[in-house]
XYZ file of C-alpha atoms in Angstrom:
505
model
C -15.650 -16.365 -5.355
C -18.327 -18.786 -6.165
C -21.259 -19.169 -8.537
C -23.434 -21.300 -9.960
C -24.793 -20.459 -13.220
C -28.116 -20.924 -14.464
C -28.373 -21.483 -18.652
C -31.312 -19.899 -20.376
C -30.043 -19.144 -23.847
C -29.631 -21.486 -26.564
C -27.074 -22.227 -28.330
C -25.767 -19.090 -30.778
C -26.070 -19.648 -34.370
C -23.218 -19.273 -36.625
C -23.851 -15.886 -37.862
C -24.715 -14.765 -33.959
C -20.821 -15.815 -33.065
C -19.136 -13.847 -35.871
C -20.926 -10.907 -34.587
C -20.360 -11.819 -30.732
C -16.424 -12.358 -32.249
C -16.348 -9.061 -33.669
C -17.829 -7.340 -30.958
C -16.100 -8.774 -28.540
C -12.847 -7.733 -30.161
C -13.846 -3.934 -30.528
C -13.982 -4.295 -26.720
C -11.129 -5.626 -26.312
C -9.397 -3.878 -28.941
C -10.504 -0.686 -26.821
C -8.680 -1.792 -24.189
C -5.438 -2.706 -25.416
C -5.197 0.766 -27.115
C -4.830 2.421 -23.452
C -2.011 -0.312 -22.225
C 0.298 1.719 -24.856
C -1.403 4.744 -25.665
C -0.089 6.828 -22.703
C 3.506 5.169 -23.158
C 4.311 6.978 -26.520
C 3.910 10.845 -24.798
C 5.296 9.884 -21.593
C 8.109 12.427 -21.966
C 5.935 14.725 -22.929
C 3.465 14.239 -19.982
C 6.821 14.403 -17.625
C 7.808 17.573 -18.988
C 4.084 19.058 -18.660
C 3.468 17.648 -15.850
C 6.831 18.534 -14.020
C 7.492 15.127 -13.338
C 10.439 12.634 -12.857
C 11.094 9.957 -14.851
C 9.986 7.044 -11.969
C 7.121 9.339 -11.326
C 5.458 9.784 -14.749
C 5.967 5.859 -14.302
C 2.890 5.546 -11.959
C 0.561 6.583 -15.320
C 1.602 2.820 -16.862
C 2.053 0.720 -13.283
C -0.981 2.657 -11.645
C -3.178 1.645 -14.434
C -2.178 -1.916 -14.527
C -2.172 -2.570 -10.727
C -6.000 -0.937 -10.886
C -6.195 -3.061 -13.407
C -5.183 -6.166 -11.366
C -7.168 -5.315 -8.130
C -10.857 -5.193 -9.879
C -9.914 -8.227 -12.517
C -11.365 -10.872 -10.082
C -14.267 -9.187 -9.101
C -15.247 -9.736 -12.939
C -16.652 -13.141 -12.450
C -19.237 -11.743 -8.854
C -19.849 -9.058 -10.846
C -20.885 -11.043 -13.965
C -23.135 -12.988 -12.180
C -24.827 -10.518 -10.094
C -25.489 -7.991 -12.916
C -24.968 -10.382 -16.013
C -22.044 -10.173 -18.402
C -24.032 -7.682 -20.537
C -25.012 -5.117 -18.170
C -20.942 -5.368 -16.964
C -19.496 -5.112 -20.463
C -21.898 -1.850 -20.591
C -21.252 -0.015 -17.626
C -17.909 -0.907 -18.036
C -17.181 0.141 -21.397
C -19.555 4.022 -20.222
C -16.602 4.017 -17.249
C -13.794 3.524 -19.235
C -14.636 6.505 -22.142
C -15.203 8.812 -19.507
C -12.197 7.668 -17.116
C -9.827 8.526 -20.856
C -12.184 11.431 -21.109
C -10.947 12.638 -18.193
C -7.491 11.542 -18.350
C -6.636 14.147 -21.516
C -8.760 17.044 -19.381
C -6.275 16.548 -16.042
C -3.969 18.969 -14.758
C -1.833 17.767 -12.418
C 0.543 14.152 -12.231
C -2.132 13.117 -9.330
C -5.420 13.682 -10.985
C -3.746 12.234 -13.867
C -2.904 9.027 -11.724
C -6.298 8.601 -10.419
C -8.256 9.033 -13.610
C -5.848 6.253 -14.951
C -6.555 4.046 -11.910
C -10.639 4.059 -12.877
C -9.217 4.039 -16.379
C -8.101 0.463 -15.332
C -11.201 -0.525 -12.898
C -13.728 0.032 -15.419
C -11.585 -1.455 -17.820
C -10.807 -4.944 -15.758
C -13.486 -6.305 -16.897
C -13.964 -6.076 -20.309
C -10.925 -8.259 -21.171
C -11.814 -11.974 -19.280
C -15.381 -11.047 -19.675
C -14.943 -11.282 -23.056
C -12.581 -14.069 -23.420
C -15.141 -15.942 -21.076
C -18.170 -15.434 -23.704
C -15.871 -15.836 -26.844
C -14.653 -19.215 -25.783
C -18.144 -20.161 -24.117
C -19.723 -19.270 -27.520
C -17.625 -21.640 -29.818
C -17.099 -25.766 -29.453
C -14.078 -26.655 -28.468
C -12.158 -27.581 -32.147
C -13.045 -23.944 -33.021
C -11.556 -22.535 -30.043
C -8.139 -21.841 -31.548
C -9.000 -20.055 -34.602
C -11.787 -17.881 -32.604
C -9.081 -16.685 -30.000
C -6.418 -15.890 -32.958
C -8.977 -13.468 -34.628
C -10.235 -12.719 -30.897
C -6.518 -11.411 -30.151
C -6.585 -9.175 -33.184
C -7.981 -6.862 -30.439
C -5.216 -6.998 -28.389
C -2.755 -6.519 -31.159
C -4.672 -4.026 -33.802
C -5.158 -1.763 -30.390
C -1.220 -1.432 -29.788
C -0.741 -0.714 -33.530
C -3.107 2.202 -33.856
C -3.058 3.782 -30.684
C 0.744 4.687 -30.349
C 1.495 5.088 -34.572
C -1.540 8.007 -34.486
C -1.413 9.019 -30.578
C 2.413 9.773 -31.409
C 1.411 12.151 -34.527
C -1.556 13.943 -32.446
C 0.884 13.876 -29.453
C 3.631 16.258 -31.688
C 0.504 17.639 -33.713
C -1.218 19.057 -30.810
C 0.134 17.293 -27.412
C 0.080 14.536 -25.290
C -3.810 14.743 -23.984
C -5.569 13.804 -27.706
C -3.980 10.327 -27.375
C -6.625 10.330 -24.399
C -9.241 11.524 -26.662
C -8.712 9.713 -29.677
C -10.387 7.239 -27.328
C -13.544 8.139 -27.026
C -15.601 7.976 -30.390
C -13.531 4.276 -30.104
C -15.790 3.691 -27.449
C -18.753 5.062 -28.842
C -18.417 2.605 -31.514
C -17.774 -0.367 -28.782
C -20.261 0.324 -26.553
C -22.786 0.227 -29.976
C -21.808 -3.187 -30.541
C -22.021 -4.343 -26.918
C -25.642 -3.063 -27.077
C -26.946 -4.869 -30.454
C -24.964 -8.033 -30.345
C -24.408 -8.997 -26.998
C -27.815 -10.528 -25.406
C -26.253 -12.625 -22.597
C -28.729 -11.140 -19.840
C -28.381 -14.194 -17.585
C -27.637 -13.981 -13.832
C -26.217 -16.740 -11.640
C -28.073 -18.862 -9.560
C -26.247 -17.953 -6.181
C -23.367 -15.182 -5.798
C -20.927 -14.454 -3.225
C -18.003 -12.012 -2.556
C -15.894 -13.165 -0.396
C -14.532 -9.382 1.266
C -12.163 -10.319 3.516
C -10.253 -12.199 0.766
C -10.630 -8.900 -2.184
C -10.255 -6.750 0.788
C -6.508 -8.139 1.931
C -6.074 -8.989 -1.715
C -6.101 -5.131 -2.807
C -4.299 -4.220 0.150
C -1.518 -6.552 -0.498
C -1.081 -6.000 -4.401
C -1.414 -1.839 -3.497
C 1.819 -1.765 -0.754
C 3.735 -3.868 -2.556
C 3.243 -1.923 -6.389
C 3.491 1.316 -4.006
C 6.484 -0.084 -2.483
C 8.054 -0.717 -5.592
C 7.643 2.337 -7.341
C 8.617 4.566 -4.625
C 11.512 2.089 -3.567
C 14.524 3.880 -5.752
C 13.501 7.007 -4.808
C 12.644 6.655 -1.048
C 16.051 4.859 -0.863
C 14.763 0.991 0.228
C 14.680 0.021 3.236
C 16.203 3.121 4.521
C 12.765 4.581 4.471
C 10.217 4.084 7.340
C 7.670 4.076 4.371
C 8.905 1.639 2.708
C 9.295 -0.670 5.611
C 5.610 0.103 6.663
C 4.420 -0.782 3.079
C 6.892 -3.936 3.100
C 5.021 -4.864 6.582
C 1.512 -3.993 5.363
C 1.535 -5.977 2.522
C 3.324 -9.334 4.260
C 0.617 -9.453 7.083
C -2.047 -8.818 3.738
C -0.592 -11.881 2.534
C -0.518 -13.645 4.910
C -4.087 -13.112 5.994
C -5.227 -13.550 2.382
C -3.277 -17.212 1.941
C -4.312 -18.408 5.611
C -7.691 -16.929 4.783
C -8.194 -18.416 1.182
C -7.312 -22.006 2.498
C -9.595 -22.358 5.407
C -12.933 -20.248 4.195
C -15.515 -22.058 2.328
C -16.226 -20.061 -0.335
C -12.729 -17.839 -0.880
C -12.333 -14.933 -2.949
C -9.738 -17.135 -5.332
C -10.354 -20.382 -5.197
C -7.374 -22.602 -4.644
C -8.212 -25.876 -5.255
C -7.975 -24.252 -9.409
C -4.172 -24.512 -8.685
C -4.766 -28.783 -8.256
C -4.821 -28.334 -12.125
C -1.389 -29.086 -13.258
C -1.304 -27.163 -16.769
C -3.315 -24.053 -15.037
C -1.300 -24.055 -12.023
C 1.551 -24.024 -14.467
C -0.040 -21.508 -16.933
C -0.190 -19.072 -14.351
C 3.257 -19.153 -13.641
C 4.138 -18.504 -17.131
C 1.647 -15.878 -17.474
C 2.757 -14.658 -14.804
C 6.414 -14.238 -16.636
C 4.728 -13.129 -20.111
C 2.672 -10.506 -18.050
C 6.588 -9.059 -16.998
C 8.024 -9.353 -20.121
C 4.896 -7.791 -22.582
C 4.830 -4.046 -21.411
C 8.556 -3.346 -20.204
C 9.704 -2.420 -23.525
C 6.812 -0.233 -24.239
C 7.849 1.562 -20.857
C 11.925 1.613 -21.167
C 11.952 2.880 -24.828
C 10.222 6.133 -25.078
C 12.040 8.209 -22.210
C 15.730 6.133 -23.738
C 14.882 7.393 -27.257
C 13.836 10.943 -26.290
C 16.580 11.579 -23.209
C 19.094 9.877 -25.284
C 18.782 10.526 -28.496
C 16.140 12.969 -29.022
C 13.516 11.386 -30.727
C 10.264 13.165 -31.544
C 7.319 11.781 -30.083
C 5.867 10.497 -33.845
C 8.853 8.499 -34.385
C 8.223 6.846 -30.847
C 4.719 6.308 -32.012
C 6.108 4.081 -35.274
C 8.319 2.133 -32.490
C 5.592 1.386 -30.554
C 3.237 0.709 -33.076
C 6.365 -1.793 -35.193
C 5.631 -4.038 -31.736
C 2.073 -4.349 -32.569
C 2.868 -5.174 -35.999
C 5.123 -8.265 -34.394
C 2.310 -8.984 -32.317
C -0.210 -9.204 -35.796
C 2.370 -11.152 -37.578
C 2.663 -13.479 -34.866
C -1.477 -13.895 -34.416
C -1.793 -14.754 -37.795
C 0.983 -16.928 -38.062
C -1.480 -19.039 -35.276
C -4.199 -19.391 -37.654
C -2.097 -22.545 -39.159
C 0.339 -22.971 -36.759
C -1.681 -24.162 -33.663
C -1.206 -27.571 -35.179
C 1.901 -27.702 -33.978
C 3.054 -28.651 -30.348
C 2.118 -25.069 -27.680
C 5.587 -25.952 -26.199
C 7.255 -25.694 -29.167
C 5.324 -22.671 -29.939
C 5.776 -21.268 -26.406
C 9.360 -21.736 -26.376
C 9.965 -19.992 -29.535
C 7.467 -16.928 -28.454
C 9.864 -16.605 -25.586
C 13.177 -17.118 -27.701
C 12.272 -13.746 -29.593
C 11.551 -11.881 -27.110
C 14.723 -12.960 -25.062
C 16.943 -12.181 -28.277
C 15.281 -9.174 -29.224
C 15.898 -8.176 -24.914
C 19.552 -8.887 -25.719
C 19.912 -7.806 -29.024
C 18.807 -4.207 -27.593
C 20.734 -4.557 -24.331
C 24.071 -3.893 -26.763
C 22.274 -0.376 -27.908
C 24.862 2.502 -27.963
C 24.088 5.896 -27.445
C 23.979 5.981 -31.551
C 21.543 3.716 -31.729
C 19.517 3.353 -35.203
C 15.875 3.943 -35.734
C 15.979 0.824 -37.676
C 18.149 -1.163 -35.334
C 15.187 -0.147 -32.105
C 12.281 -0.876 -35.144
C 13.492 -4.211 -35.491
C 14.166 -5.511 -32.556
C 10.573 -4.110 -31.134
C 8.933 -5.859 -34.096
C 10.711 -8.937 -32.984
C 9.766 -8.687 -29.581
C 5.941 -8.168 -30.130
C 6.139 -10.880 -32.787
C 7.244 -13.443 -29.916
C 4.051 -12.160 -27.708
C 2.324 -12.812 -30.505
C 2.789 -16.555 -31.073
C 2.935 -16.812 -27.200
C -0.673 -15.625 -26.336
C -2.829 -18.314 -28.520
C -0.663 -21.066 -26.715
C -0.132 -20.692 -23.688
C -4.356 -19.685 -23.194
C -5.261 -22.915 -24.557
C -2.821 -24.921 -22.869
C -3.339 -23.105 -19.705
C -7.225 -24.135 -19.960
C -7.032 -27.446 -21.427
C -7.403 -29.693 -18.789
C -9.573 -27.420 -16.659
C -13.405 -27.669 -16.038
C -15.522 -25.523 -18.253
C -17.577 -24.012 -15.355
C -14.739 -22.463 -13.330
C -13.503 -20.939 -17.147
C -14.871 -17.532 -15.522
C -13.329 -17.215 -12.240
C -9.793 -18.894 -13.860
C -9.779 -16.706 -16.457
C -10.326 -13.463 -13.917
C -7.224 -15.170 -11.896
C -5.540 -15.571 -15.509
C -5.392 -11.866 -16.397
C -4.896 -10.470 -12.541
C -1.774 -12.791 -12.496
C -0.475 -10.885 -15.708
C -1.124 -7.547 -15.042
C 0.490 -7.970 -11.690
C 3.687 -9.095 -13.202
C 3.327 -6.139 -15.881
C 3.469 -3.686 -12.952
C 6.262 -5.387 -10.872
C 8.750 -5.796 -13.899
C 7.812 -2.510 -15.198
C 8.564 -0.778 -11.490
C 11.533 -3.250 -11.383
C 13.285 -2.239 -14.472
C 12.807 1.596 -14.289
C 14.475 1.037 -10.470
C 17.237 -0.731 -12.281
C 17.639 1.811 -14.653
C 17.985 4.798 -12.397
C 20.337 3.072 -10.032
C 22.507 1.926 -12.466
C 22.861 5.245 -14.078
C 23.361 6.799 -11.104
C 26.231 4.449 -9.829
C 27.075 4.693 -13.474
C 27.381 8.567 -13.597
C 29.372 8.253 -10.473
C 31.972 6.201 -11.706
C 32.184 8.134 -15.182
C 32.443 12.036 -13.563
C 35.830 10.555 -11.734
C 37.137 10.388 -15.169
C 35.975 14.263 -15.667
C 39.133 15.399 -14.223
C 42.497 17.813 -15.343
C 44.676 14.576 -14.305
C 42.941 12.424 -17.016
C 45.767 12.680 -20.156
C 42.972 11.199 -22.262
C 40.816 13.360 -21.645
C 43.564 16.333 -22.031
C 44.483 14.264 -25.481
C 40.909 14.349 -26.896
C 40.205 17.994 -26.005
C 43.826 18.890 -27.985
C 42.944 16.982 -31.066
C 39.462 17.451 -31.445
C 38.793 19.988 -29.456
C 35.493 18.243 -28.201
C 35.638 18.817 -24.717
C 37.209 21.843 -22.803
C 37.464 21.680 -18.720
C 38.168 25.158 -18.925
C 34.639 27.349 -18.696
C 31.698 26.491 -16.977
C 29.561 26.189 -19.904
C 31.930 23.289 -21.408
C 31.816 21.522 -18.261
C 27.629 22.066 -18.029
C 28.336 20.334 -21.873
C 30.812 17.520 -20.361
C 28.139 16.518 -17.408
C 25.117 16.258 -20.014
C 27.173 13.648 -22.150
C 28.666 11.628 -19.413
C 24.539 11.781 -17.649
C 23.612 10.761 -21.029
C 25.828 7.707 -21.057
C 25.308 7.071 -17.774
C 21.437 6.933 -18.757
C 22.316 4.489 -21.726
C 23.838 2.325 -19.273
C 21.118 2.156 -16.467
C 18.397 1.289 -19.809
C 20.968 -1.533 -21.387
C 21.269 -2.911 -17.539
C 17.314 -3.467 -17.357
C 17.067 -4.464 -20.941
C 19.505 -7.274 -19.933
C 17.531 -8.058 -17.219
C 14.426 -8.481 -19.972
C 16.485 -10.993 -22.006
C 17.643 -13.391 -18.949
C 13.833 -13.472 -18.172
C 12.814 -14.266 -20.974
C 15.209 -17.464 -21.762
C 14.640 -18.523 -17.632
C 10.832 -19.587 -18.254
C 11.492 -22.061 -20.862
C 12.252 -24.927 -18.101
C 8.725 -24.305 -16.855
C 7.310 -24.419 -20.498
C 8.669 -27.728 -20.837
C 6.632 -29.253 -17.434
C 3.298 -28.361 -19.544
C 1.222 -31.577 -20.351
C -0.298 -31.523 -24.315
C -3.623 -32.690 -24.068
C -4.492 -34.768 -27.599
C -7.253 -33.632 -28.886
């Protein structure tokens, strides 16, 4: 994806970049409200919707992998229809794709309005961290993407803390339409502030590379969602998407390094702090959304939260995530690899500290640990942005930022699909294992039932009782299995973190 861009503004004053700022972060802030949004009534949705619990998954990992395809179009699209007409249409697309959303009646047409929920969407994100940081010198870079991530992290606050009240208010489709006067007010801004009308010189979309690009990144998410359920490699399915998505590859790889002008340019990966950016990204993108995804259906099938306590959970993350923005505004003095380490170290020990959850887990104790967690993606994001495009030349910032965000999102939707897989095995084998126990010859079991009189393996209905607990902690088991899963993650990309260059400024 190539383009050469042609300059015909001057430069913004100072009062023209608060507003761009501010703008810009209503867009973005839009956004990030949808990333959790749906998370906080996804029990509710499965129970509407008659769903299963890796099914009602496809609302999150659907989203995000639509979300991922159309991100690198953003910077063809920019300069064929300029960053303003983009951010416009894009914005229209994404009210009316949430719209829609809280107005579906079925899991599928659910799905698919949360796919062009995520299309439209893709763009508004790099777009405008392309303008923000094209808009500011360098020195002022830092502060203008703290206050330019309020927007990620204000969104995630809001969205689940009052989505989770309307959600048990009314039900699950007004955290859909809480949306849309949101993006009234966004697309507002977008139209008085932003006056970037420019087009590039030249454009070109290379298809063959988007083409086997989508392909690949669609049979492998499809693969992985469908994977626990469809039994592996058991499935012809399976093995077809496995296949399909391989020969995309490989076509897209062979492709991207002999074509003149590919779809993702490679020679960005020459860069040794963006090559190495990506791959940490890449490991932030898995680790950001899982909890958002894993905590919800634990709370409510385990303990039986109601949806406007799942809400505060949620929205205790986003808090995290605040705290750890403006903690940024005086801390980006320090080393990024100090800061990126610790980001990482929070997130790891809140991933542990909830992977030794019981089945009477605390509000507080699943509060603090998600504040914790969003506080370490907090003083991550800041970081690892600026050290990812330190060394890199400002005229590719557009097409390496697109590549950026695509390389996150795609994690988000592999770890998310990962860790629900885990989860369901795990409390399968677990459930397994624990209904052996279920049995007449078990004296402890015979013990308990004659001093407390809790369970009975005489009636039906006491043994319908018995198989509910022992699914329950069979359930607990398959979520602390993937949250320990979260925690190795997190602690296995500070090696990588340490390979970063600082560039002196």
């Amino acid at each position: 994806m190539t383009t050469t861009a042609i300059d015909t503004g001057s430069a913004p004053t100072a009062f023209d970049r608060a507003m761009i700022l501010g703008t810009l972060t209503m867009v973005t802030m839009l956004y990030a409200m949808t990333v959790t949004i749906a998370n906080v009534s996804l029990p509710q949705m499965q129970g509407s919707l008659s769903a299963t619990t890796d099914q009602i998954a496809l609302v999150v990992t659907f989203n995000i992998i639509a979300t991922a395809v159309a991100t690198p179009m953003t910077g063809w699209l920019a300069a064929r229809f300029s960053r303003r007409a983009i951010l416009i249409w894009g914005v229209i697309g994404f009210t009316c794709a949430s719209l829609a959303c809280g107005l579906a009646t079925s899991l599928e047409g659910l799905v698919l309005f949360r796919v062009l929920q995520g299309a439209f969407g893709a763009p508004l994100v790099p777009l405008s961290q392309a303008i923000v940081m094209d808009s500011y010198p360098r020195e002022k870079q830092a502060s203008a993407m703290a206050i330019f991530g309020m927007g990620v992290v204000v969104g995630p606050v809001l969205a689940p803390t009052v989505g989770g009240y309307l959600s048990e208010l009314y039900n699950w489709r007004w955290v859909f339409f809480m949306i849309v006067p949101c993006g009234l007010v966004a697309l507002t801004g977008v139209f008085v502030y932003i006056k970037d009308r420019s087009r590039a010189g030249s454009s070109h979309l290379d298809w063959t590379g988007f083409l086997t690009l989508s392909v690949f990144i669609a049979s492998f998410q499809f693969m992985l969602d469908q994977g626990e359920r469809l039994d592996w490699l058991s499935s012809g399915t399976i093995l077809m998407c496995a296949a399909v998505a391989a020969l995309a590859l490989y076509v897209f790889i062979a492709h991207s390094v002999t074509a003149e002008r590919p779809f993702l340019n490679p020679a960005l990966l020459t860069d040794r702090n963006y090559a190495l950016g990506l791959v940490i990204v890449f490991i932030f993108g898995m680790l950001n959304f899982t909890p958002t995804t894993l905590l919800p259906p634990l709370m409510q099938g385990v303990r039986g939260y109601p949806d406007s306590i799942i809400g505060l959970v949620l929205g205790a993350r986003g808090v995290g995530t605040l705290a750890g923005f403006f903690l940024m505004f005086w801390a980006n003095k320090f080393d990024p690899r100090v800061l990126l380490v610790t980001g990482f170290a929070c997130q790891g020990i809140a991933g542990w500290t909830m992977a030794q959850f019981s089945v009477d887990m605390t509000t507080w104790g699943v509060l603090w640990t998600s504040c914790l967690q969003g506080f370490g993606v907090g003083v991550i994001w800041v970081p690892l942005t600026l050290v990812t495009f330190a060394t890199l030349d400002k005229r590719n910032t557009a097409e390496a930022t697109a590549i950026f965000h695509l390389v996150r999102n795609f994690g988000s939707s592999i770890f998310i699909s990962l860790s629900i897989a885990l989860a369901l095995r795990s409390a399968r084998e677990s459930y397994a294992e624990l209904t052996v126990n279920a049995s007449p010859m078990n004296q402890a079991l015979d013990m308990q039932e004659s001093l407390f009189g809790t369970w009975s393996l005489g009636s039906v209905q006491a043994l319908a009782g018995l198989s509910r607990e022992i699914g329950r902690q069979a359930l607990m088991i398959g979520y602390l299995n993937a949250f320990t899963l979260f925690a190795i993650t997190s602690f296995a990309v500070i090696p990588v973190i340490l390979m970063v260059r600082v560039v002196r400024r």
